[in-house]
mmCIF file of C-alpha atoms (C1' of nucleotides) in Angstrom:
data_model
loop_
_atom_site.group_PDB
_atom_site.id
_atom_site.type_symbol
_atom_site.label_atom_id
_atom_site.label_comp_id
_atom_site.label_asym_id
_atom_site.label_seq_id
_atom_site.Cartn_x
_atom_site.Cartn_y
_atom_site.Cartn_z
ATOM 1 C CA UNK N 10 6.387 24.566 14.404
ATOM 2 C CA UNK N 11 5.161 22.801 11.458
ATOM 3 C CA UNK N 12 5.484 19.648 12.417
ATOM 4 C CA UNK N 13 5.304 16.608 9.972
ATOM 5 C CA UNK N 14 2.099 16.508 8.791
ATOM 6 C CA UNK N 15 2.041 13.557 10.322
ATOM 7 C CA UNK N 16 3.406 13.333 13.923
ATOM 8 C CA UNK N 17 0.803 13.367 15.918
ATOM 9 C CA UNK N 18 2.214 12.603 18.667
ATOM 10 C CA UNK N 19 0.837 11.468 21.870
ATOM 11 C CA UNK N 20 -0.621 14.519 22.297
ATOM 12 C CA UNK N 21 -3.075 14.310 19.371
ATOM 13 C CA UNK N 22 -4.005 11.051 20.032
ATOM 14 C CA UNK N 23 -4.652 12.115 23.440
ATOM 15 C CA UNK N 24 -6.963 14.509 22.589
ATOM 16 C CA UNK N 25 -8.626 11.903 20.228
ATOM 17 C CA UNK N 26 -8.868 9.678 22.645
ATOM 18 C CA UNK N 27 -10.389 11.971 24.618
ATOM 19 C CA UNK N 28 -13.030 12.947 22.347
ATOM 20 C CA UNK N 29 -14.089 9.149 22.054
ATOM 21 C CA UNK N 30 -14.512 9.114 25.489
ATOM 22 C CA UNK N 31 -16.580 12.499 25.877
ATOM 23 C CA UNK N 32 -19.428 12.246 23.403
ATOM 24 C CA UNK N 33 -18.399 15.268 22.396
ATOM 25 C CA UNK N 34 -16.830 15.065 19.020
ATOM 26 C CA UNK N 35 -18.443 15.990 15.709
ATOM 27 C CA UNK N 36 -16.978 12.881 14.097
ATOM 28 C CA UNK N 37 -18.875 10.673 15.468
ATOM 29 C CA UNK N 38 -22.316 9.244 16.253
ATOM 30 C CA UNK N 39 -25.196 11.830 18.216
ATOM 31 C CA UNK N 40 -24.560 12.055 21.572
ATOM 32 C CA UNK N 41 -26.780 10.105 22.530
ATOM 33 C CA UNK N 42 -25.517 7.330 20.434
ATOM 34 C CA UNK N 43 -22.430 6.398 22.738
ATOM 35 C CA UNK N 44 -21.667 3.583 20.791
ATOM 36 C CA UNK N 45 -18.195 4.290 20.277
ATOM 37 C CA UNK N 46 -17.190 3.669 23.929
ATOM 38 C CA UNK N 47 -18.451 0.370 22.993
ATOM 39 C CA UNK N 48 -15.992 0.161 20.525
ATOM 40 C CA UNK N 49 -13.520 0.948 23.005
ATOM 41 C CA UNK N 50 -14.753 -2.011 24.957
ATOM 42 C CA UNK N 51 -13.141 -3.815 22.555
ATOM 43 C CA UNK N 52 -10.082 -3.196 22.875
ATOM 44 C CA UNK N 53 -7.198 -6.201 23.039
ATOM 45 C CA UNK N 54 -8.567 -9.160 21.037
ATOM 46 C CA UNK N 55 -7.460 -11.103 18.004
ATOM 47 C CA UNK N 56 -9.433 -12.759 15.265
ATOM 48 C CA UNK N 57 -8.834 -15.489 13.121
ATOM 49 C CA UNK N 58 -10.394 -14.876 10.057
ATOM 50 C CA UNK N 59 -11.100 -18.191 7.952
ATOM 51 C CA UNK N 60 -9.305 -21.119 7.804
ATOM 52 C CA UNK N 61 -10.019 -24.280 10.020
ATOM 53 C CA UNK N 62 -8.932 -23.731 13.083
ATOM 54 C CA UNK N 63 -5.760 -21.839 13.227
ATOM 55 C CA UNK N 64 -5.467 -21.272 16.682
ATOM 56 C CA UNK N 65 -3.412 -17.679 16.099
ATOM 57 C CA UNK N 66 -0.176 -17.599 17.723
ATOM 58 C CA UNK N 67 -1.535 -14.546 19.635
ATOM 59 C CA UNK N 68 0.603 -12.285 18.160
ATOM 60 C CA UNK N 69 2.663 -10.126 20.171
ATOM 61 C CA UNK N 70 -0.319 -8.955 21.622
ATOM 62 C CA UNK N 71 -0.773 -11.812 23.665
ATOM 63 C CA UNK N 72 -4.485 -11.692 23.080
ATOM 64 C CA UNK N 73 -6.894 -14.392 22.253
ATOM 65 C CA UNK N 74 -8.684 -15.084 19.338
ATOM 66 C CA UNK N 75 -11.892 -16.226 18.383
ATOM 67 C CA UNK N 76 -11.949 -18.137 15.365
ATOM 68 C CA UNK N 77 -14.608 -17.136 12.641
ATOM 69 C CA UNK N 78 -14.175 -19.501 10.347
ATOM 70 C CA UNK N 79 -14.253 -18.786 6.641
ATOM 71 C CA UNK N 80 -17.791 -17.068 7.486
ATOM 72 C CA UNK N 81 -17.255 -13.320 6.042
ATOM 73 C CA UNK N 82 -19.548 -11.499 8.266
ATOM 74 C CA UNK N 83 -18.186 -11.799 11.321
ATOM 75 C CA UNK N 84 -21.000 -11.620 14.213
ATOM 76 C CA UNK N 85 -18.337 -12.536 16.829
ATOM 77 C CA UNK N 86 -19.712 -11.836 19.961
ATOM 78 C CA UNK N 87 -16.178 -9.359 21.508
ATOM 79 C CA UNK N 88 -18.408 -9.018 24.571
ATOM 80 C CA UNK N 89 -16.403 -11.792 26.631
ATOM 81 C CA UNK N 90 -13.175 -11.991 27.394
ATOM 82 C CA UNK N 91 -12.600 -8.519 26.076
ATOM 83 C CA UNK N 92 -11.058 -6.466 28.569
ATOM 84 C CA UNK N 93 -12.689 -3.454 29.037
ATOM 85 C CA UNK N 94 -11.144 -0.335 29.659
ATOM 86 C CA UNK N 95 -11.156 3.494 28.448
ATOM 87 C CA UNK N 96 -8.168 4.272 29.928
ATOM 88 C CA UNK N 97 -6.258 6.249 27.208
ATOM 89 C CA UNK N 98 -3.164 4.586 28.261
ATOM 90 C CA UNK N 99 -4.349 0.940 27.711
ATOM 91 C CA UNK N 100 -6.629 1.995 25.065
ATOM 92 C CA UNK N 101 -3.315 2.934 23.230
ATOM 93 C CA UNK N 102 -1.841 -0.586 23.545
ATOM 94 C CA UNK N 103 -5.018 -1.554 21.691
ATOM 95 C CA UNK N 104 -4.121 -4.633 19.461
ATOM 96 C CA UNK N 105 -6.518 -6.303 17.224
ATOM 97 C CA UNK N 106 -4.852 -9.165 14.621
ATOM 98 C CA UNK N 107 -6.380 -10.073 11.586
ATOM 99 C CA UNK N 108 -5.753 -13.861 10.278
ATOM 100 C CA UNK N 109 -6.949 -13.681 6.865
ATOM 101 C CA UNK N 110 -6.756 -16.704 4.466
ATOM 102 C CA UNK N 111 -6.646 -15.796 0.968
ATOM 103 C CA UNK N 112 -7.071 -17.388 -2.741
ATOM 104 C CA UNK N 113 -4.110 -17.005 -4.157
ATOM 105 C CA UNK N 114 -2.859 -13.297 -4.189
ATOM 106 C CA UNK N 115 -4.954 -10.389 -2.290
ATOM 107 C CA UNK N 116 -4.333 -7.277 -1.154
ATOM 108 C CA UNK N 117 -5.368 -6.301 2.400
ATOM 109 C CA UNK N 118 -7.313 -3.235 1.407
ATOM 110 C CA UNK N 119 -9.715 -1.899 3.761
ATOM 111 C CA UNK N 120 -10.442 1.030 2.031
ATOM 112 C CA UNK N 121 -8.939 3.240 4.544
ATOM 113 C CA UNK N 122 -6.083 5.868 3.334
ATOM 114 C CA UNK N 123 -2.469 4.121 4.806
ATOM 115 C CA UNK N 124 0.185 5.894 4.900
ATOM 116 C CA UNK N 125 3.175 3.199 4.480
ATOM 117 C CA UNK N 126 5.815 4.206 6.935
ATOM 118 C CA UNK N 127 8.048 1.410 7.099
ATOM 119 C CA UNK N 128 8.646 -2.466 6.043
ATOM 120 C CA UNK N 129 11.330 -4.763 7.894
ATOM 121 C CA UNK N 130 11.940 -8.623 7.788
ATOM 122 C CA UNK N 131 10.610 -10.250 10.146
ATOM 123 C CA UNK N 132 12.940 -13.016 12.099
ATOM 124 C CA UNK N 133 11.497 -15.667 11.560
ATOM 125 C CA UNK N 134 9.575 -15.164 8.317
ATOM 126 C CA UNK N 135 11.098 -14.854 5.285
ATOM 127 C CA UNK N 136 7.972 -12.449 4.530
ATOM 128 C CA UNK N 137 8.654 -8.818 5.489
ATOM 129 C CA UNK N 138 6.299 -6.760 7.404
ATOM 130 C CA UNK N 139 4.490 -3.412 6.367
ATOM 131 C CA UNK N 140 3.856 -0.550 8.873
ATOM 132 C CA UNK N 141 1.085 1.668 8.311
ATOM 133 C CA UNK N 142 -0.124 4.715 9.762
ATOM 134 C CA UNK N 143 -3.257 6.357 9.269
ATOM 135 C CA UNK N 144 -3.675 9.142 7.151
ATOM 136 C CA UNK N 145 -6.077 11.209 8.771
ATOM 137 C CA UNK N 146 -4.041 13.444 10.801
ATOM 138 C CA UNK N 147 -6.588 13.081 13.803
ATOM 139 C CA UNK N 148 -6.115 9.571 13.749
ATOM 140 C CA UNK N 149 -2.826 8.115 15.461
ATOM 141 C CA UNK N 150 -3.700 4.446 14.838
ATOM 142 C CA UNK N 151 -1.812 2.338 12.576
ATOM 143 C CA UNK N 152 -1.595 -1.048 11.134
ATOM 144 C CA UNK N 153 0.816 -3.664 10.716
ATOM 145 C CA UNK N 154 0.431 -6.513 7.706
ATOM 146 C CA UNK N 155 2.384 -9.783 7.611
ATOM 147 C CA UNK N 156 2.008 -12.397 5.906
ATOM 148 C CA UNK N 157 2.128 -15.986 7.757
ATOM 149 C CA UNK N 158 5.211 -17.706 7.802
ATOM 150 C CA UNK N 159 3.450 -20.535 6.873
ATOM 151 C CA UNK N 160 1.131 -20.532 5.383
ATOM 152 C CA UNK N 161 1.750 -18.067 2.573
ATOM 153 C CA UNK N 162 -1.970 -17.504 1.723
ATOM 154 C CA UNK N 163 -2.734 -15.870 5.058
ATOM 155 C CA UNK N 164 -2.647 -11.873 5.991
ATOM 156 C CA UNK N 165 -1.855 -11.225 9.180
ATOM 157 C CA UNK N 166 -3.301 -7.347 9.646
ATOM 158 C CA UNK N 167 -2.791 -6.313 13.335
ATOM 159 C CA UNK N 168 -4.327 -2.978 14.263
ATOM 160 C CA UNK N 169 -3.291 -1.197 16.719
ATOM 161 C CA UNK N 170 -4.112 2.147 18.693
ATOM 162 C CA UNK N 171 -7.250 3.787 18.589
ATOM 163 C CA UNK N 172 -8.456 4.518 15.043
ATOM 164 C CA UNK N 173 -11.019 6.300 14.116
ATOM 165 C CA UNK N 174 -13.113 3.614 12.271
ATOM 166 C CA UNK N 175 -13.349 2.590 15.991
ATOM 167 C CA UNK N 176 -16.309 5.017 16.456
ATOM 168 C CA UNK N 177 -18.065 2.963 14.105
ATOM 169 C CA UNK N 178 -18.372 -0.629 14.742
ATOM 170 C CA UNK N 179 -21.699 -0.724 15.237
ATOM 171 C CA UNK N 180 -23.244 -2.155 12.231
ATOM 172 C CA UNK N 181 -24.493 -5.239 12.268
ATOM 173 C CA UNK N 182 -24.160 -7.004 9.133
ATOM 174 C CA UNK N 183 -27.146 -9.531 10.235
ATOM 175 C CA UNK N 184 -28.389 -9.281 6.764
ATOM 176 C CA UNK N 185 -25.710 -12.038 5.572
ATOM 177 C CA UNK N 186 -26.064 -10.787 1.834
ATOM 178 C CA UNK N 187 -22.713 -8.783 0.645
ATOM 179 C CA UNK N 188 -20.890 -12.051 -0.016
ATOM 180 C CA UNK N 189 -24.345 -13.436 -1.745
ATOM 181 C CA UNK N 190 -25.139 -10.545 -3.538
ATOM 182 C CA UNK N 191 -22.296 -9.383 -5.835
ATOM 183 C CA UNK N 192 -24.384 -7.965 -7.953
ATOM 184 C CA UNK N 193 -24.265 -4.753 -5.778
ATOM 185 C CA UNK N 194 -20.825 -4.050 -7.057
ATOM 186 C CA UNK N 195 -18.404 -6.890 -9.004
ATOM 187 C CA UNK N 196 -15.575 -5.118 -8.114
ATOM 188 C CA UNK N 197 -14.468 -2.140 -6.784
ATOM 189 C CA UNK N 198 -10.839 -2.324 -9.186
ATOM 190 C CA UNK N 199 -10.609 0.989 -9.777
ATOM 191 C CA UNK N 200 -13.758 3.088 -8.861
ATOM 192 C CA UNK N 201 -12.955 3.371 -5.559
ATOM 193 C CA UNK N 202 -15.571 3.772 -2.902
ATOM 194 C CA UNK N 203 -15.543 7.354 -2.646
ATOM 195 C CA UNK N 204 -17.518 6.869 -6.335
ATOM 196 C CA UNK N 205 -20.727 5.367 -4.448
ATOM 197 C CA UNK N 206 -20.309 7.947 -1.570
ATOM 198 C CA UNK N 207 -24.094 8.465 -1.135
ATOM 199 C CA UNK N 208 -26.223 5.854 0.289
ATOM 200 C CA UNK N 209 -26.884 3.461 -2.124
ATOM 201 C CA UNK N 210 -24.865 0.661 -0.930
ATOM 202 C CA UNK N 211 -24.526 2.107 2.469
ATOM 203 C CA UNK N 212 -28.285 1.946 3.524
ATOM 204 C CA UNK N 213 -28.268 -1.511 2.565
ATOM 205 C CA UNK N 214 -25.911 -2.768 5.094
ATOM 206 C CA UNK N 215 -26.544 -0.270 7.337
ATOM 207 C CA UNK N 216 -29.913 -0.087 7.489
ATOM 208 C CA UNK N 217 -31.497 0.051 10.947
ATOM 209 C CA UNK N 218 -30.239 -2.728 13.199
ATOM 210 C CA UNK N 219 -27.122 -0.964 13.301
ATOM 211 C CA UNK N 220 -27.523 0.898 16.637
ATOM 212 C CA UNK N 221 -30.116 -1.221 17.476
ATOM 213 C CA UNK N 222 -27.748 -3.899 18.440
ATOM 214 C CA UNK N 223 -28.050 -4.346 22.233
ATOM 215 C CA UNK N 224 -25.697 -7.172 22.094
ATOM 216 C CA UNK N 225 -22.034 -7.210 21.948
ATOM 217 C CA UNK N 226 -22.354 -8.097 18.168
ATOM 218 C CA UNK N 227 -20.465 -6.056 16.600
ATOM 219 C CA UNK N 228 -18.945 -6.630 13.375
ATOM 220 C CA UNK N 229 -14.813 -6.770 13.536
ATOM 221 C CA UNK N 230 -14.846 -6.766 10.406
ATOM 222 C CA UNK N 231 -16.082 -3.441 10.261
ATOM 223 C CA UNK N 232 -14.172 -2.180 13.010
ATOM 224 C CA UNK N 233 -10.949 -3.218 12.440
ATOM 225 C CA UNK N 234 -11.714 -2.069 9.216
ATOM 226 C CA UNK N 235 -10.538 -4.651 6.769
ATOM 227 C CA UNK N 236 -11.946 -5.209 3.056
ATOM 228 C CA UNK N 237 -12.207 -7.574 0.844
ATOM 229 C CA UNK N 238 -9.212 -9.713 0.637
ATOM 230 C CA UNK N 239 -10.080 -12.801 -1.569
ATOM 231 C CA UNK N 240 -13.705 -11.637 -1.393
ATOM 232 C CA UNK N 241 -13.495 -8.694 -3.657
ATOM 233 C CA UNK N 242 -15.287 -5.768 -3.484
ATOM 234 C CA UNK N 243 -17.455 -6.422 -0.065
ATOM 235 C CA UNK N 244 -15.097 -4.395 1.117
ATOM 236 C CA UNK N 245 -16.972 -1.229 -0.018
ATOM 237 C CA UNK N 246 -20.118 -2.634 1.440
ATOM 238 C CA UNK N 247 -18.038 -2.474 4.557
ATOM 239 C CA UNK N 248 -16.509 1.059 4.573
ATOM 240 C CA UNK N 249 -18.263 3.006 7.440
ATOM 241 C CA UNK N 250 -21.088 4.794 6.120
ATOM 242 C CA UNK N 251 -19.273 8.164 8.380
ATOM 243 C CA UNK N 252 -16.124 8.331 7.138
ATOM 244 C CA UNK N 253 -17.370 9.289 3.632
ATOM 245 C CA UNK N 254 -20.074 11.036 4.642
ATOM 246 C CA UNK N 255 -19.080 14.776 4.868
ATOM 247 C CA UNK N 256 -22.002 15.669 6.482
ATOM 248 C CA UNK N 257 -20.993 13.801 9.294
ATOM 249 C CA UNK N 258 -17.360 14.325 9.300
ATOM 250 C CA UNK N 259 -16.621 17.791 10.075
ATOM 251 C CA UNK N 260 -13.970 18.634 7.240
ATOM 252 C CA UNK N 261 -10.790 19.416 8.706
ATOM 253 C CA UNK N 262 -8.820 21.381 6.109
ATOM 254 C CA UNK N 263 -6.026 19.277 7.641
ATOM 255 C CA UNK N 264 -5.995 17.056 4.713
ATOM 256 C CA UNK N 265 -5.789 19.001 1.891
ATOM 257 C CA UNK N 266 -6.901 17.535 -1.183
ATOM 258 C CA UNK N 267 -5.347 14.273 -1.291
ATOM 259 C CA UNK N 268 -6.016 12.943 1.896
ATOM 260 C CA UNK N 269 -9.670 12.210 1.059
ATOM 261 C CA UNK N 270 -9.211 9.049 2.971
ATOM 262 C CA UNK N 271 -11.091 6.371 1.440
ATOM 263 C CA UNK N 272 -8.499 4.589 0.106
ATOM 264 C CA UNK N 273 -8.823 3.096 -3.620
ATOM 265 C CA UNK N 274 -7.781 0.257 -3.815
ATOM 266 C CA UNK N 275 -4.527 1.709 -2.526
ATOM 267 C CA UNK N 276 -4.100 -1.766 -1.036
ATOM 268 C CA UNK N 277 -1.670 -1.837 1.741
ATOM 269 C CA UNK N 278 0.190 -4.564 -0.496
ATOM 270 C CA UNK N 279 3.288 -5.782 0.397
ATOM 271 C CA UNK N 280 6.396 -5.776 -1.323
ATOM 272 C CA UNK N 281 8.104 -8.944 -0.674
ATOM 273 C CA UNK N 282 11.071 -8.190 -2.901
ATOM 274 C CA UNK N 283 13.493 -10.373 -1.133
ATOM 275 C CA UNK N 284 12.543 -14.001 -1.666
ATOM 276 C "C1'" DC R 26 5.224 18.688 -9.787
ATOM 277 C "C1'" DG R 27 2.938 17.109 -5.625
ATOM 278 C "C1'" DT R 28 2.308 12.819 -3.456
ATOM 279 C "C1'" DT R 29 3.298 8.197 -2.095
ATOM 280 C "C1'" DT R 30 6.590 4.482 -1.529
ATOM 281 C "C1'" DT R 31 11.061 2.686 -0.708
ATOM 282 C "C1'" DT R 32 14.820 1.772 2.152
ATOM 283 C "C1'" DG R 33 18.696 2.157 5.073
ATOM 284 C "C1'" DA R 34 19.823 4.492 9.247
ATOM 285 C "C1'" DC R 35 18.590 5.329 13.726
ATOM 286 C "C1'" DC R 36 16.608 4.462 18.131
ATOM 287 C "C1'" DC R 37 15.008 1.790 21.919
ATOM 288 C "C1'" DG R 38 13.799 -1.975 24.886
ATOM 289 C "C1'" DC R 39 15.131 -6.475 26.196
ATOM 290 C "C1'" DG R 40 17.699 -10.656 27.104
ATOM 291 C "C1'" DC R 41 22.145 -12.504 27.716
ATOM 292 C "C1'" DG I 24 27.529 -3.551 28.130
ATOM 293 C "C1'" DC I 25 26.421 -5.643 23.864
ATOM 294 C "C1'" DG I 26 23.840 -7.537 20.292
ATOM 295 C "C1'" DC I 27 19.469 -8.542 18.419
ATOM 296 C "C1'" DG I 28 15.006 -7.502 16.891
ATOM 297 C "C1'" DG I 29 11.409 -4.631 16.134
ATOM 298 C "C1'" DG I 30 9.575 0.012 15.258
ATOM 299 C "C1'" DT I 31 10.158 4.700 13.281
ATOM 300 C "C1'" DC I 32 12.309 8.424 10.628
ATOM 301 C "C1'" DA I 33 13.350 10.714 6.642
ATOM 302 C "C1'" DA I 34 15.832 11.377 2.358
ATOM 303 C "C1'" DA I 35 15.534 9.788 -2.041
ATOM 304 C "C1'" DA I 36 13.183 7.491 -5.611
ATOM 305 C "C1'" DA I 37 9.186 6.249 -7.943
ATOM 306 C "C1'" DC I 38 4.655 7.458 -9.552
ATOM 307 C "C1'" DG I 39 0.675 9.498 -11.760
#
DNA sequence: CGTTTTTGACCCGCGC
DNA sequence: GCGCGGGTCAAAAACG
């Protein structure tokens, strides 16, 4: 009867899913504010986060990517060549890869809570690969980090199923400040984002434009939900305004008092023991 | 002491 | 049918 308290199996999921697609769930945006079927829109797609032009391998999803270039705020227009569909099945086969070039040594936070379920070598890698699974016990989606065979510098974060931080991709970071401006925060080391819950850093990015976007501009950055890597802290600027905004979020007593789900820097590192 | 991570076993689909 | 990967489970260990 008690199941895990994480298994939610297809059947939650489902039902998540199936609030996405009603407008009828209290996590999300105001009914009127349907913006999270956009999200949905964007379903199979990868990016290539920085570097020259690493033309991704497509990961196993097979999907293409659009190549950002080292430009942080990611204004990638997802409205081509995404497929389109709300179909719970394909929405489940969701796969969004993350090629992120990195100084040195980072940590693929993206302030969401991970729950680590799993690591295995990869063939043809002599990095291993991290499985992730997300912590909010409404949410079925989970994560997978890698590191680039390669190029040892580079995070390969694929996303996959519908995740909650889905509902909010809307937020346009047109202001191109977070990376300019690290004065808002220097680092987020160990006061993790739940510390600057309220609005303070939040209005800033998301101001106004945010639904206002009539354009397929979403940020990916946002959505997929990925933090500062090598770019410290603008991670927090990132972290949807919703998901730590109880007001918003109806509190499940699911997750007791742990599960408070914006992740410290809990980073999603990897243990590469071997090699 | 509750929670998170680690890690090998297990399971499953796929190609040979 | 078998072996190889890749993905998940779950018991144990590590942590704070």
């Amino acid at each position: 009867m008690l199941m895990e308290k994480y298994s939610w199996s297809y059947h939650e999921e489902d039902e998540l899913i199936k609030e996405l697609l009603d407008d009828e769930s209290p996590f999300f945006l105001a009914p009127h504010e349907q913006y999270y079927n956009y999200s949905l829109d964007v379903t199979k797609s990868s990016i290539v986060h920085s570097g020259p032009n690493i033309h991704d391998d497509n990961t196993q999803s097979g999907a293409q990517s659009y190549d950002v270039s080292h430009d942080a705020r990611i204004n990638l227009g997802l409205g081509r060549g995404l497929s389109m569909m709300m179909d719970k099945q394909e929405a489940h086969e969701a796969k969004y890869s993350l090629r992120i070039k990195t100084c040195g040594n980072a940590m693929a936070d993206d302030g969401y809570k991970w729950r680590k379920y799993g690591q295995k070598s990869i063939k043809n890698s002599p990095y291993p690969r991290s499985y992730y699974k997300c912590t909010n016990p409404r949410c079925g989606a989970k994560k997978q980090v890698e590191r680039s065979s390669d190029e040892a510098d580079t995070f390969i974060i694929t996303y996959e199923g519908l995740h909650l931080h889905f509902a909010y991709p809307f937020l346009t970071l047109d202001p191109p400040q977070f990376l300019d401006q690290p004065n808002k925060k220097p680092k987020l080391t160990n006061s993790k984002a739940q510390n600057y819950s309220s609005d303070e850093n939040a209005s800033e990015v998301y101001e106004s434009p945010r639904f206002a976007n009539p354009g397929p501009v979403l940020d990916l950055e946002q959505e997929l939900g990925f933090g500062g890597m090598g770019s410290q802290g603008l991670l927090e600027d990132m972290v949807p305004l919703m998901v730590r905004n109880p007001s918003i979020i109806k509190p499940t007593n699911s997750y007791s008092s742990s599960s408070s789900y914006s992740s410290p820097p809990t980073s999603p590192s990897f243990s590469w023991s071997n090699n």
